[in-house]
Amino acid sequence: MVAGRAGGEVMVRSPGRFTEISQDECLELMATTTVGWLAFVDAEGQQLLPVNFVLHGQDVYFRTMSGSAISSLADGHDDVAFAVDHHDDIYQKGWDVMARGTTARVDDPDLVAQVAAGARPRPWAPGERDVLIVLRPSVISGRRVRRQ
Amino acid sequence: MVAGRAGGEVMVRSPGRFTEISQDECLELMATTTVGWLAFVDAEGQQLLPVNFVLHGQDVYFRTMSGSAISSLADGHDDVAFAVDHHDDIYQKGWDVMARGTTARVDDPDLVAQVAAGARPRPWAPGERDVLIVLRPSVISGRRVRRQ
């Protein structure tokens, strides 16, 4: 990192580099993990919440409890972002993938059963989750970053 | 996980548990990592972006390039969420911390120098970063979660 000061500003140049990830590889990377972040605005303002998820095709499924902040997404939300990442501090490289789209409640019994069958591992967080929500991405993007 | 079906719904109960984290410990945990997520809405809609950051007191500092999506936060944004987490798949436990507040550009030369001096490690991502932004949290919350 080269840092210099000029007129109260700091200029930083990093030798790292980005590599864009194809959509297929984004989906493969998403499938390697089970915890992601959900970002959306509700009546309380900007929300940013960790969530256990299951990927099914290109769609992201997550369960929540009635009355939770996330459960409002079951009523339909037209602009929700979801992201997962992995960063290795030892090798100083990582990746992140972001999906953005709309959400809806899932009621179709066959789909509920399919998602439940594929739901491994079980959520770490406690509580009963009786609402199944799907995020259908309109955009999926990702990148690898390494420091050198 | 106990999953049953009734009327097209799936009910999931997890044996895991949450523990709320004090604000002091939230800050200690935030200081253990250097990559977080920023969530905010701009003219393009919901943004959810990974960012290298430095914690200074209770404030979160990050640099960006002029013209980037994050650089719009330099003009002042009244509702930005920032989050970091760590989840250990082996021991099946983890924590997440979220801070929410307002952002502004940092121009004070002394503060710019202080943040630059404390900025380790350097960003992994490439490019020149000439805009320093601060997120001043009005709310900081966190929790530990373990599966059993």
PDB file of N, CA and C in Angstrom, chain B residues 25-126:
ATOM      1  N   GLU B  25     -18.061  -5.638  23.641  1.00  0.00           N
ATOM      2  CA  GLU B  25     -17.556  -6.853  23.002  1.00  0.00           C
ATOM      3  C   GLU B  25     -17.802  -6.818  21.497  1.00  0.00           C
ATOM      4  N   CYS B  26     -18.898  -6.186  21.077  1.00  0.00           N
ATOM      5  CA  CYS B  26     -19.130  -6.003  19.638  1.00  0.00           C
ATOM      6  C   CYS B  26     -17.945  -5.289  19.005  1.00  0.00           C
ATOM      7  N   LEU B  27     -17.494  -4.222  19.665  1.00  0.00           N
ATOM      8  CA  LEU B  27     -16.384  -3.454  19.121  1.00  0.00           C
ATOM      9  C   LEU B  27     -15.099  -4.280  19.103  1.00  0.00           C
ATOM     10  N   GLU B  28     -14.885  -5.090  20.155  1.00  0.00           N
ATOM     11  CA  GLU B  28     -13.706  -5.962  20.182  1.00  0.00           C
ATOM     12  C   GLU B  28     -13.744  -6.963  19.033  1.00  0.00           C
ATOM     13  N   LEU B  29     -14.914  -7.518  18.786  1.00  0.00           N
ATOM     14  CA  LEU B  29     -15.034  -8.508  17.702  1.00  0.00           C
ATOM     15  C   LEU B  29     -14.849  -7.850  16.336  1.00  0.00           C
ATOM     16  N   MET B  30     -15.414  -6.653  16.162  1.00  0.00           N
ATOM     17  CA  MET B  30     -15.243  -5.950  14.888  1.00  0.00           C
ATOM     18  C   MET B  30     -13.766  -5.710  14.599  1.00  0.00           C
ATOM     19  N   ALA B  31     -12.995  -5.460  15.657  1.00  0.00           N
ATOM     20  CA  ALA B  31     -11.575  -5.152  15.473  1.00  0.00           C
ATOM     21  C   ALA B  31     -10.758  -6.381  15.093  1.00  0.00           C
ATOM     22  N   THR B  32     -11.346  -7.576  15.177  1.00  0.00           N
ATOM     23  CA  THR B  32     -10.598  -8.791  14.833  1.00  0.00           C
ATOM     24  C   THR B  32     -10.598  -9.063  13.342  1.00  0.00           C
ATOM     25  N   THR B  33     -11.370  -8.305  12.574  1.00  0.00           N
ATOM     26  CA  THR B  33     -11.462  -8.583  11.147  1.00  0.00           C
ATOM     27  C   THR B  33     -11.330  -7.295  10.337  1.00  0.00           C
ATOM     28  N   THR B  34     -11.183  -7.421   9.039  1.00  0.00           N
ATOM     29  CA  THR B  34     -10.905  -6.253   8.199  1.00  0.00           C
ATOM     30  C   THR B  34     -11.827  -6.169   6.990  1.00  0.00           C
ATOM     31  N   VAL B  35     -12.732  -7.124   6.857  1.00  0.00           N
ATOM     32  CA  VAL B  35     -13.671  -7.109   5.738  1.00  0.00           C
ATOM     33  C   VAL B  35     -15.089  -7.174   6.280  1.00  0.00           C
ATOM     34  N   GLY B  36     -15.947  -6.285   5.843  1.00  0.00           N
ATOM     35  CA  GLY B  36     -17.337  -6.289   6.264  1.00  0.00           C
ATOM     36  C   GLY B  36     -18.257  -6.043   5.079  1.00  0.00           C
ATOM     37  N   TRP B  37     -19.540  -5.934   5.364  1.00  0.00           N
ATOM     38  CA  TRP B  37     -20.544  -5.679   4.332  1.00  0.00           C
ATOM     39  C   TRP B  37     -21.228  -4.347   4.608  1.00  0.00           C
ATOM     40  N   LEU B  38     -21.427  -3.589   3.547  1.00  0.00           N
ATOM     41  CA  LEU B  38     -22.157  -2.326   3.613  1.00  0.00           C
ATOM     42  C   LEU B  38     -23.480  -2.485   2.867  1.00  0.00           C
ATOM     43  N   ALA B  39     -24.574  -2.055   3.502  1.00  0.00           N
ATOM     44  CA  ALA B  39     -25.897  -2.093   2.853  1.00  0.00           C
ATOM     45  C   ALA B  39     -26.501  -0.701   2.896  1.00  0.00           C
ATOM     46  N   PHE B  40     -26.928  -0.233   1.730  1.00  0.00           N
ATOM     47  CA  PHE B  40     -27.585   1.073   1.642  1.00  0.00           C
ATOM     48  C   PHE B  40     -28.334   1.137   0.325  1.00  0.00           C
ATOM     49  N   VAL B  41     -29.254   2.069   0.259  1.00  0.00           N
ATOM     50  CA  VAL B  41     -30.020   2.259  -0.976  1.00  0.00           C
ATOM     51  C   VAL B  41     -29.542   3.538  -1.655  1.00  0.00           C
ATOM     52  N   ASP B  42     -29.246   3.427  -2.949  1.00  0.00           N
ATOM     53  CA  ASP B  42     -28.918   4.621  -3.733  1.00  0.00           C
ATOM     54  C   ASP B  42     -29.850   4.670  -4.945  1.00  0.00           C
ATOM     55  N   ALA B  43     -29.510   5.501  -5.926  1.00  0.00           N
ATOM     56  CA  ALA B  43     -30.386   5.664  -7.089  1.00  0.00           C
ATOM     57  C   ALA B  43     -30.591   4.354  -7.841  1.00  0.00           C
ATOM     58  N   GLU B  44     -29.646   3.418  -7.692  1.00  0.00           N
ATOM     59  CA  GLU B  44     -29.750   2.129  -8.377  1.00  0.00           C
ATOM     60  C   GLU B  44     -30.564   1.109  -7.582  1.00  0.00           C
ATOM     61  N   GLY B  45     -30.893   1.444  -6.346  1.00  0.00           N
ATOM     62  CA  GLY B  45     -31.640   0.503  -5.509  1.00  0.00           C
ATOM     63  C   GLY B  45     -30.777  -0.044  -4.391  1.00  0.00           C
ATOM     64  N   GLN B  46     -31.131  -1.247  -3.913  1.00  0.00           N
ATOM     65  CA  GLN B  46     -30.439  -1.844  -2.767  1.00  0.00           C
ATOM     66  C   GLN B  46     -29.010  -2.226  -3.136  1.00  0.00           C
ATOM     67  N   GLN B  47     -28.045  -1.725  -2.408  1.00  0.00           N
ATOM     68  CA  GLN B  47     -26.646  -2.101  -2.577  1.00  0.00           C
ATOM     69  C   GLN B  47     -26.213  -2.971  -1.397  1.00  0.00           C
ATOM     70  N   LEU B  48     -25.341  -3.918  -1.675  1.00  0.00           N
ATOM     71  CA  LEU B  48     -24.769  -4.785  -0.637  1.00  0.00           C
ATOM     72  C   LEU B  48     -23.357  -5.117  -1.098  1.00  0.00           C
ATOM     73  N   LEU B  49     -22.372  -4.475  -0.490  1.00  0.00           N
ATOM     74  CA  LEU B  49     -21.009  -4.497  -1.021  1.00  0.00           C
ATOM     75  C   LEU B  49     -19.990  -4.837   0.063  1.00  0.00           C
ATOM     76  N   PRO B  50     -19.012  -5.680  -0.267  1.00  0.00           N
ATOM     77  CA  PRO B  50     -17.942  -5.962   0.690  1.00  0.00           C
ATOM     78  C   PRO B  50     -16.988  -4.776   0.752  1.00  0.00           C
ATOM     79  N   VAL B  51     -16.414  -4.549   1.911  1.00  0.00           N
ATOM     80  CA  VAL B  51     -15.539  -3.390   2.067  1.00  0.00           C
ATOM     81  C   VAL B  51     -14.461  -3.690   3.109  1.00  0.00           C
ATOM     82  N   ASN B  52     -13.255  -3.239   2.819  1.00  0.00           N
ATOM     83  CA  ASN B  52     -12.209  -3.232   3.851  1.00  0.00           C
ATOM     84  C   ASN B  52     -12.459  -2.050   4.762  1.00  0.00           C
ATOM     85  N   PHE B  53     -12.264  -2.249   6.049  1.00  0.00           N
ATOM     86  CA  PHE B  53     -12.578  -1.161   6.976  1.00  0.00           C
ATOM     87  C   PHE B  53     -11.535  -1.090   8.093  1.00  0.00           C
ATOM     88  N   VAL B  54     -11.559   0.058   8.768  1.00  0.00           N
ATOM     89  CA  VAL B  54     -10.762   0.254   9.980  1.00  0.00           C
ATOM     90  C   VAL B  54     -11.695   0.799  11.042  1.00  0.00           C
ATOM     91  N   LEU B  55     -11.623   0.214  12.240  1.00  0.00           N
ATOM     92  CA  LEU B  55     -12.422   0.712  13.353  1.00  0.00           C
ATOM     93  C   LEU B  55     -11.568   1.704  14.137  1.00  0.00           C
ATOM     94  N   HIS B  56     -12.170   2.855  14.439  1.00  0.00           N
ATOM     95  CA  HIS B  56     -11.440   3.888  15.188  1.00  0.00           C
ATOM     96  C   HIS B  56     -12.430   4.424  16.210  1.00  0.00           C
ATOM     97  N   GLY B  57     -12.242   4.052  17.473  1.00  0.00           N
ATOM     98  CA  GLY B  57     -13.269   4.324  18.465  1.00  0.00           C
ATOM     99  C   GLY B  57     -14.487   3.469  18.120  1.00  0.00           C
ATOM    100  N   GLN B  58     -15.646   4.098  18.036  1.00  0.00           N
ATOM    101  CA  GLN B  58     -16.844   3.366  17.628  1.00  0.00           C
ATOM    102  C   GLN B  58     -17.149   3.577  16.150  1.00  0.00           C
ATOM    103  N   ASP B  59     -16.314   4.328  15.463  1.00  0.00           N
ATOM    104  CA  ASP B  59     -16.608   4.683  14.073  1.00  0.00           C
ATOM    105  C   ASP B  59     -15.918   3.726  13.099  1.00  0.00           C
ATOM    106  N   VAL B  60     -16.575   3.496  11.990  1.00  0.00           N
ATOM    107  CA  VAL B  60     -16.083   2.590  10.958  1.00  0.00           C
ATOM    108  C   VAL B  60     -15.612   3.434   9.774  1.00  0.00           C
ATOM    109  N   TYR B  61     -14.352   3.261   9.386  1.00  0.00           N
ATOM    110  CA  TYR B  61     -13.776   4.035   8.282  1.00  0.00           C
ATOM    111  C   TYR B  61     -13.487   3.123   7.108  1.00  0.00           C
ATOM    112  N   PHE B  62     -13.771   3.623   5.914  1.00  0.00           N
ATOM    113  CA  PHE B  62     -13.419   2.876   4.714  1.00  0.00           C
ATOM    114  C   PHE B  62     -13.077   3.851   3.608  1.00  0.00           C
ATOM    115  N   ARG B  63     -12.186   3.401   2.753  1.00  0.00           N
ATOM    116  CA  ARG B  63     -11.731   4.214   1.627  1.00  0.00           C
ATOM    117  C   ARG B  63     -12.373   3.695   0.364  1.00  0.00           C
ATOM    118  N   THR B  64     -12.579   4.583  -0.567  1.00  0.00           N
ATOM    119  CA  THR B  64     -13.102   4.137  -1.853  1.00  0.00           C
ATOM    120  C   THR B  64     -12.603   5.061  -2.947  1.00  0.00           C
ATOM    121  N   MET B  65     -12.893   4.666  -4.171  1.00  0.00           N
ATOM    122  CA  MET B  65     -12.493   5.469  -5.330  1.00  0.00           C
ATOM    123  C   MET B  65     -13.614   6.434  -5.692  1.00  0.00           C
ATOM    124  N   SER B  66     -13.250   7.609  -6.143  1.00  0.00           N
ATOM    125  CA  SER B  66     -14.244   8.552  -6.669  1.00  0.00           C
ATOM    126  C   SER B  66     -15.016   7.859  -7.792  1.00  0.00           C
ATOM    127  N   GLY B  67     -16.335   8.003  -7.754  1.00  0.00           N
ATOM    128  CA  GLY B  67     -17.143   7.428  -8.820  1.00  0.00           C
ATOM    129  C   GLY B  67     -17.641   6.029  -8.530  1.00  0.00           C
ATOM    130  N   SER B  68     -17.117   5.373  -7.476  1.00  0.00           N
ATOM    131  CA  SER B  68     -17.596   4.031  -7.134  1.00  0.00           C
ATOM    132  C   SER B  68     -18.961   4.126  -6.471  1.00  0.00           C
ATOM    133  N   ALA B  69     -19.641   2.986  -6.378  1.00  0.00           N
ATOM    134  CA  ALA B  69     -20.962   2.967  -5.732  1.00  0.00           C
ATOM    135  C   ALA B  69     -20.847   3.454  -4.282  1.00  0.00           C
ATOM    136  N   ILE B  70     -19.777   3.034  -3.612  1.00  0.00           N
ATOM    137  CA  ILE B  70     -19.622   3.402  -2.203  1.00  0.00           C
ATOM    138  C   ILE B  70     -19.337   4.899  -2.046  1.00  0.00           C
ATOM    139  N   SER B  71     -18.733   5.519  -3.065  1.00  0.00           N
ATOM    140  CA  SER B  71     -18.343   6.931  -2.924  1.00  0.00           C
ATOM    141  C   SER B  71     -19.545   7.855  -2.736  1.00  0.00           C
ATOM    142  N   SER B  72     -20.737   7.401  -3.151  1.00  0.00           N
ATOM    143  CA  SER B  72     -21.927   8.239  -2.951  1.00  0.00           C
ATOM    144  C   SER B  72     -22.201   8.471  -1.463  1.00  0.00           C
ATOM    145  N   LEU B  73     -21.680   7.583  -0.615  1.00  0.00           N
ATOM    146  CA  LEU B  73     -21.883   7.744   0.831  1.00  0.00           C
ATOM    147  C   LEU B  73     -21.128   8.952   1.374  1.00  0.00           C
ATOM    148  N   ALA B  74     -20.150   9.450   0.606  1.00  0.00           N
ATOM    149  CA  ALA B  74     -19.391  10.622   1.043  1.00  0.00           C
ATOM    150  C   ALA B  74     -20.262  11.874   1.065  1.00  0.00           C
ATOM    151  N   ASP B  75     -21.333  11.872   0.271  1.00  0.00           N
ATOM    152  CA  ASP B  75     -22.229  13.030   0.240  1.00  0.00           C
ATOM    153  C   ASP B  75     -23.159  13.066   1.452  1.00  0.00           C
ATOM    154  N   GLY B  76     -23.088  12.002   2.268  1.00  0.00           N
ATOM    155  CA  GLY B  76     -23.966  11.925   3.433  1.00  0.00           C
ATOM    156  C   GLY B  76     -25.145  11.020   3.136  1.00  0.00           C
ATOM    157  N   HIS B  77     -25.316  10.004   3.955  1.00  0.00           N
ATOM    158  CA  HIS B  77     -26.444   9.073   3.814  1.00  0.00           C
ATOM    159  C   HIS B  77     -26.941   8.828   5.235  1.00  0.00           C
ATOM    160  N   ASP B  78     -28.253   8.853   5.431  1.00  0.00           N
ATOM    161  CA  ASP B  78     -28.755   8.797   6.809  1.00  0.00           C
ATOM    162  C   ASP B  78     -29.144   7.404   7.289  1.00  0.00           C
ATOM    163  N   ASP B  79     -28.953   6.396   6.458  1.00  0.00           N
ATOM    164  CA  ASP B  79     -29.360   5.056   6.903  1.00  0.00           C
ATOM    165  C   ASP B  79     -28.515   3.987   6.214  1.00  0.00           C
ATOM    166  N   VAL B  80     -27.358   3.722   6.798  1.00  0.00           N
ATOM    167  CA  VAL B  80     -26.417   2.745   6.248  1.00  0.00           C
ATOM    168  C   VAL B  80     -26.162   1.671   7.303  1.00  0.00           C
ATOM    169  N   ALA B  81     -26.206   0.429   6.876  1.00  0.00           N
ATOM    170  CA  ALA B  81     -25.908  -0.686   7.785  1.00  0.00           C
ATOM    171  C   ALA B  81     -24.571  -1.306   7.400  1.00  0.00           C
ATOM    172  N   PHE B  82     -23.826  -1.707   8.409  1.00  0.00           N
ATOM    173  CA  PHE B  82     -22.513  -2.331   8.219  1.00  0.00           C
ATOM    174  C   PHE B  82     -22.464  -3.571   9.104  1.00  0.00           C
ATOM    175  N   ALA B  83     -21.924  -4.650   8.590  1.00  0.00           N
ATOM    176  CA  ALA B  83     -21.921  -5.883   9.374  1.00  0.00           C
ATOM    177  C   ALA B  83     -20.666  -6.689   9.132  1.00  0.00           C
ATOM    178  N   VAL B  84     -20.238  -7.378  10.166  1.00  0.00           N
ATOM    179  CA  VAL B  84     -19.157  -8.351  10.062  1.00  0.00           C
ATOM    180  C   VAL B  84     -19.613  -9.620  10.772  1.00  0.00           C
ATOM    181  N   ASP B  85     -19.037 -10.740  10.370  1.00  0.00           N
ATOM    182  CA  ASP B  85     -19.387 -11.978  11.050  1.00  0.00           C
ATOM    183  C   ASP B  85     -18.226 -12.950  10.964  1.00  0.00           C
ATOM    184  N   HIS B  86     -18.312 -13.960  11.786  1.00  0.00           N
ATOM    185  CA  HIS B  86     -17.391 -15.082  11.711  1.00  0.00           C
ATOM    186  C   HIS B  86     -18.163 -16.334  12.094  1.00  0.00           C
ATOM    187  N   HIS B  87     -18.091 -17.335  11.238  1.00  0.00           N
ATOM    188  CA  HIS B  87     -18.765 -18.602  11.534  1.00  0.00           C
ATOM    189  C   HIS B  87     -17.781 -19.735  11.315  1.00  0.00           C
ATOM    190  N   ASP B  88     -17.667 -20.572  12.306  1.00  0.00           N
ATOM    191  CA  ASP B  88     -16.735 -21.685  12.278  1.00  0.00           C
ATOM    192  C   ASP B  88     -17.517 -22.966  11.991  1.00  0.00           C
ATOM    193  N   ASP B  89     -17.283 -23.526  10.781  1.00  0.00           N
ATOM    194  CA  ASP B  89     -18.056 -24.705  10.385  1.00  0.00           C
ATOM    195  C   ASP B  89     -17.668 -25.946  11.179  1.00  0.00           C
ATOM    196  N   ILE B  90     -16.424 -25.969  11.670  1.00  0.00           N
ATOM    197  CA  ILE B  90     -15.974 -27.151  12.412  1.00  0.00           C
ATOM    198  C   ILE B  90     -16.657 -27.198  13.783  1.00  0.00           C
ATOM    199  N   TYR B  91     -16.564 -26.090  14.508  1.00  0.00           N
ATOM    200  CA  TYR B  91     -17.122 -26.072  15.858  1.00  0.00           C
ATOM    201  C   TYR B  91     -18.569 -25.613  15.872  1.00  0.00           C
ATOM    202  N   GLN B  92     -19.075 -25.246  14.698  1.00  0.00           N
ATOM    203  CA  GLN B  92     -20.481 -24.874  14.553  1.00  0.00           C
ATOM    204  C   GLN B  92     -20.905 -23.796  15.527  1.00  0.00           C
ATOM    205  N   LYS B  93     -20.107 -22.755  15.542  1.00  0.00           N
ATOM    206  CA  LYS B  93     -20.497 -21.594  16.310  1.00  0.00           C
ATOM    207  C   LYS B  93     -19.994 -20.355  15.584  1.00  0.00           C
ATOM    208  N   GLY B  94     -20.526 -19.222  15.943  1.00  0.00           N
ATOM    209  CA  GLY B  94     -20.119 -18.010  15.249  1.00  0.00           C
ATOM    210  C   GLY B  94     -20.687 -16.783  15.921  1.00  0.00           C
ATOM    211  N   TRP B  95     -20.398 -15.657  15.328  1.00  0.00           N
ATOM    212  CA  TRP B  95     -20.931 -14.393  15.848  1.00  0.00           C
ATOM    213  C   TRP B  95     -21.156 -13.449  14.672  1.00  0.00           C
ATOM    214  N   ASP B  96     -22.043 -12.509  14.879  1.00  0.00           N
ATOM    215  CA  ASP B  96     -22.221 -11.441  13.904  1.00  0.00           C
ATOM    216  C   ASP B  96     -22.505 -10.152  14.646  1.00  0.00           C
ATOM    217  N   VAL B  97     -22.001  -9.068  14.072  1.00  0.00           N
ATOM    218  CA  VAL B  97     -22.154  -7.736  14.659  1.00  0.00           C
ATOM    219  C   VAL B  97     -22.642  -6.791  13.562  1.00  0.00           C
ATOM    220  N   MET B  98     -23.618  -5.959  13.898  1.00  0.00           N
ATOM    221  CA  MET B  98     -24.168  -5.020  12.938  1.00  0.00           C
ATOM    222  C   MET B  98     -24.157  -3.609  13.529  1.00  0.00           C
ATOM    223  N   ALA B  99     -23.741  -2.661  12.722  1.00  0.00           N
ATOM    224  CA  ALA B  99     -23.748  -1.254  13.130  1.00  0.00           C
ATOM    225  C   ALA B  99     -24.557  -0.475  12.105  1.00  0.00           C
ATOM    226  N   ARG B 100     -25.355   0.466  12.580  1.00  0.00           N
ATOM    227  CA  ARG B 100     -26.222   1.202  11.658  1.00  0.00           C
ATOM    228  C   ARG B 100     -26.180   2.677  12.010  1.00  0.00           C
ATOM    229  N   GLY B 101     -26.057   3.529  11.002  1.00  0.00           N
ATOM    230  CA  GLY B 101     -25.987   4.955  11.280  1.00  0.00           C
ATOM    231  C   GLY B 101     -25.866   5.770  10.017  1.00  0.00           C
ATOM    232  N   THR B 102     -25.175   6.895  10.157  1.00  0.00           N
ATOM    233  CA  THR B 102     -25.041   7.840   9.051  1.00  0.00           C
ATOM    234  C   THR B 102     -23.601   7.857   8.549  1.00  0.00           C
ATOM    235  N   THR B 103     -23.423   8.281   7.308  1.00  0.00           N
ATOM    236  CA  THR B 103     -22.076   8.370   6.743  1.00  0.00           C
ATOM    237  C   THR B 103     -21.766   9.803   6.334  1.00  0.00           C
ATOM    238  N   ALA B 104     -20.480  10.088   6.246  1.00  0.00           N
ATOM    239  CA  ALA B 104     -20.017  11.403   5.798  1.00  0.00           C
ATOM    240  C   ALA B 104     -18.586  11.253   5.293  1.00  0.00           C
ATOM    241  N   ARG B 105     -18.179  12.191   4.471  1.00  0.00           N
ATOM    242  CA  ARG B 105     -16.795  12.238   4.016  1.00  0.00           C
ATOM    243  C   ARG B 105     -15.909  12.775   5.139  1.00  0.00           C
ATOM    244  N   VAL B 106     -14.696  12.234   5.234  1.00  0.00           N
ATOM    245  CA  VAL B 106     -13.737  12.711   6.231  1.00  0.00           C
ATOM    246  C   VAL B 106     -12.703  13.578   5.522  1.00  0.00           C
ATOM    247  N   ASP B 107     -12.602  14.830   5.928  1.00  0.00           N
ATOM    248  CA  ASP B 107     -11.633  15.744   5.327  1.00  0.00           C
ATOM    249  C   ASP B 107     -10.604  16.241   6.340  1.00  0.00           C
ATOM    250  N   ASP B 108     -10.910  16.103   7.624  1.00  0.00           N
ATOM    251  CA  ASP B 108      -9.998  16.604   8.657  1.00  0.00           C
ATOM    252  C   ASP B 108      -8.625  15.934   8.518  1.00  0.00           C
ATOM    253  N   PRO B 109      -7.575  16.683   8.219  1.00  0.00           N
ATOM    254  CA  PRO B 109      -6.254  16.082   7.955  1.00  0.00           C
ATOM    255  C   PRO B 109      -5.731  15.237   9.112  1.00  0.00           C
ATOM    256  N   ASP B 110      -5.955  15.693  10.357  1.00  0.00           N
ATOM    257  CA  ASP B 110      -5.458  14.923  11.500  1.00  0.00           C
ATOM    258  C   ASP B 110      -6.148  13.564  11.580  1.00  0.00           C
ATOM    259  N   LEU B 111      -7.465  13.569  11.350  1.00  0.00           N
ATOM    260  CA  LEU B 111      -8.213  12.320  11.429  1.00  0.00           C
ATOM    261  C   LEU B 111      -7.828  11.403  10.268  1.00  0.00           C
ATOM    262  N   VAL B 112      -7.653  11.974   9.087  1.00  0.00           N
ATOM    263  CA  VAL B 112      -7.221  11.174   7.933  1.00  0.00           C
ATOM    264  C   VAL B 112      -5.889  10.493   8.239  1.00  0.00           C
ATOM    265  N   ALA B 113      -4.970  11.247   8.846  1.00  0.00           N
ATOM    266  CA  ALA B 113      -3.649  10.690   9.157  1.00  0.00           C
ATOM    267  C   ALA B 113      -3.753   9.600  10.217  1.00  0.00           C
ATOM    268  N   GLN B 114      -4.594   9.831  11.233  1.00  0.00           N
ATOM    269  CA  GLN B 114      -4.765   8.822  12.290  1.00  0.00           C
ATOM    270  C   GLN B 114      -5.301   7.515  11.729  1.00  0.00           C
ATOM    271  N   VAL B 115      -6.295   7.638  10.862  1.00  0.00           N
ATOM    272  CA  VAL B 115      -6.899   6.425  10.297  1.00  0.00           C
ATOM    273  C   VAL B 115      -5.901   5.720   9.383  1.00  0.00           C
ATOM    274  N   ALA B 116      -5.159   6.500   8.588  1.00  0.00           N
ATOM    275  CA  ALA B 116      -4.164   5.896   7.701  1.00  0.00           C
ATOM    276  C   ALA B 116      -3.096   5.168   8.509  1.00  0.00           C
ATOM    277  N   ALA B 117      -2.709   5.750   9.657  1.00  0.00           N
ATOM    278  CA  ALA B 117      -1.676   5.133  10.488  1.00  0.00           C
ATOM    279  C   ALA B 117      -2.155   3.805  11.068  1.00  0.00           C
ATOM    280  N   GLY B 118      -3.448   3.720  11.336  1.00  0.00           N
ATOM    281  CA  GLY B 118      -3.985   2.499  11.927  1.00  0.00           C
ATOM    282  C   GLY B 118      -4.484   1.503  10.902  1.00  0.00           C
ATOM    283  N   ALA B 119      -4.336   1.844   9.620  1.00  0.00           N
ATOM    284  CA  ALA B 119      -4.944   1.017   8.575  1.00  0.00           C
ATOM    285  C   ALA B 119      -4.082  -0.190   8.246  1.00  0.00           C
ATOM    286  N   ARG B 120      -4.241  -1.242   8.981  1.00  0.00           N
ATOM    287  CA  ARG B 120      -3.583  -2.511   8.678  1.00  0.00           C
ATOM    288  C   ARG B 120      -4.647  -3.580   8.694  1.00  0.00           C
ATOM    289  N   PRO B 121      -4.600  -4.564   7.853  1.00  0.00           N
ATOM    290  CA  PRO B 121      -3.709  -4.642   6.708  1.00  0.00           C
ATOM    291  C   PRO B 121      -4.227  -3.797   5.544  1.00  0.00           C
ATOM    292  N   ARG B 122      -3.411  -3.651   4.542  1.00  0.00           N
ATOM    293  CA  ARG B 122      -3.832  -2.894   3.371  1.00  0.00           C
ATOM    294  C   ARG B 122      -4.979  -3.619   2.655  1.00  0.00           C
ATOM    295  N   PRO B 123      -5.751  -2.876   1.894  1.00  0.00           N
ATOM    296  CA  PRO B 123      -6.861  -3.516   1.169  1.00  0.00           C
ATOM    297  C   PRO B 123      -6.347  -4.582   0.212  1.00  0.00           C
ATOM    298  N   TRP B 124      -7.163  -5.638   0.011  1.00  0.00           N
ATOM    299  CA  TRP B 124      -6.797  -6.672  -0.953  1.00  0.00           C
ATOM    300  C   TRP B 124      -7.156  -6.228  -2.367  1.00  0.00           C
ATOM    301  N   ALA B 125      -8.219  -5.472  -2.470  1.00  0.00           N
ATOM    302  CA  ALA B 125      -8.746  -5.139  -3.789  1.00  0.00           C
ATOM    303  C   ALA B 125      -7.887  -4.049  -4.424  1.00  0.00           C
ATOM    304  N   PRO B 126      -7.857  -4.051  -5.761  1.00  0.00           N
ATOM    305  CA  PRO B 126      -6.971  -3.119  -6.457  1.00  0.00           C
ATOM    306  C   PRO B 126      -7.574  -1.734  -6.584  1.00  0.00           C
TER     307      PRO B 126
END
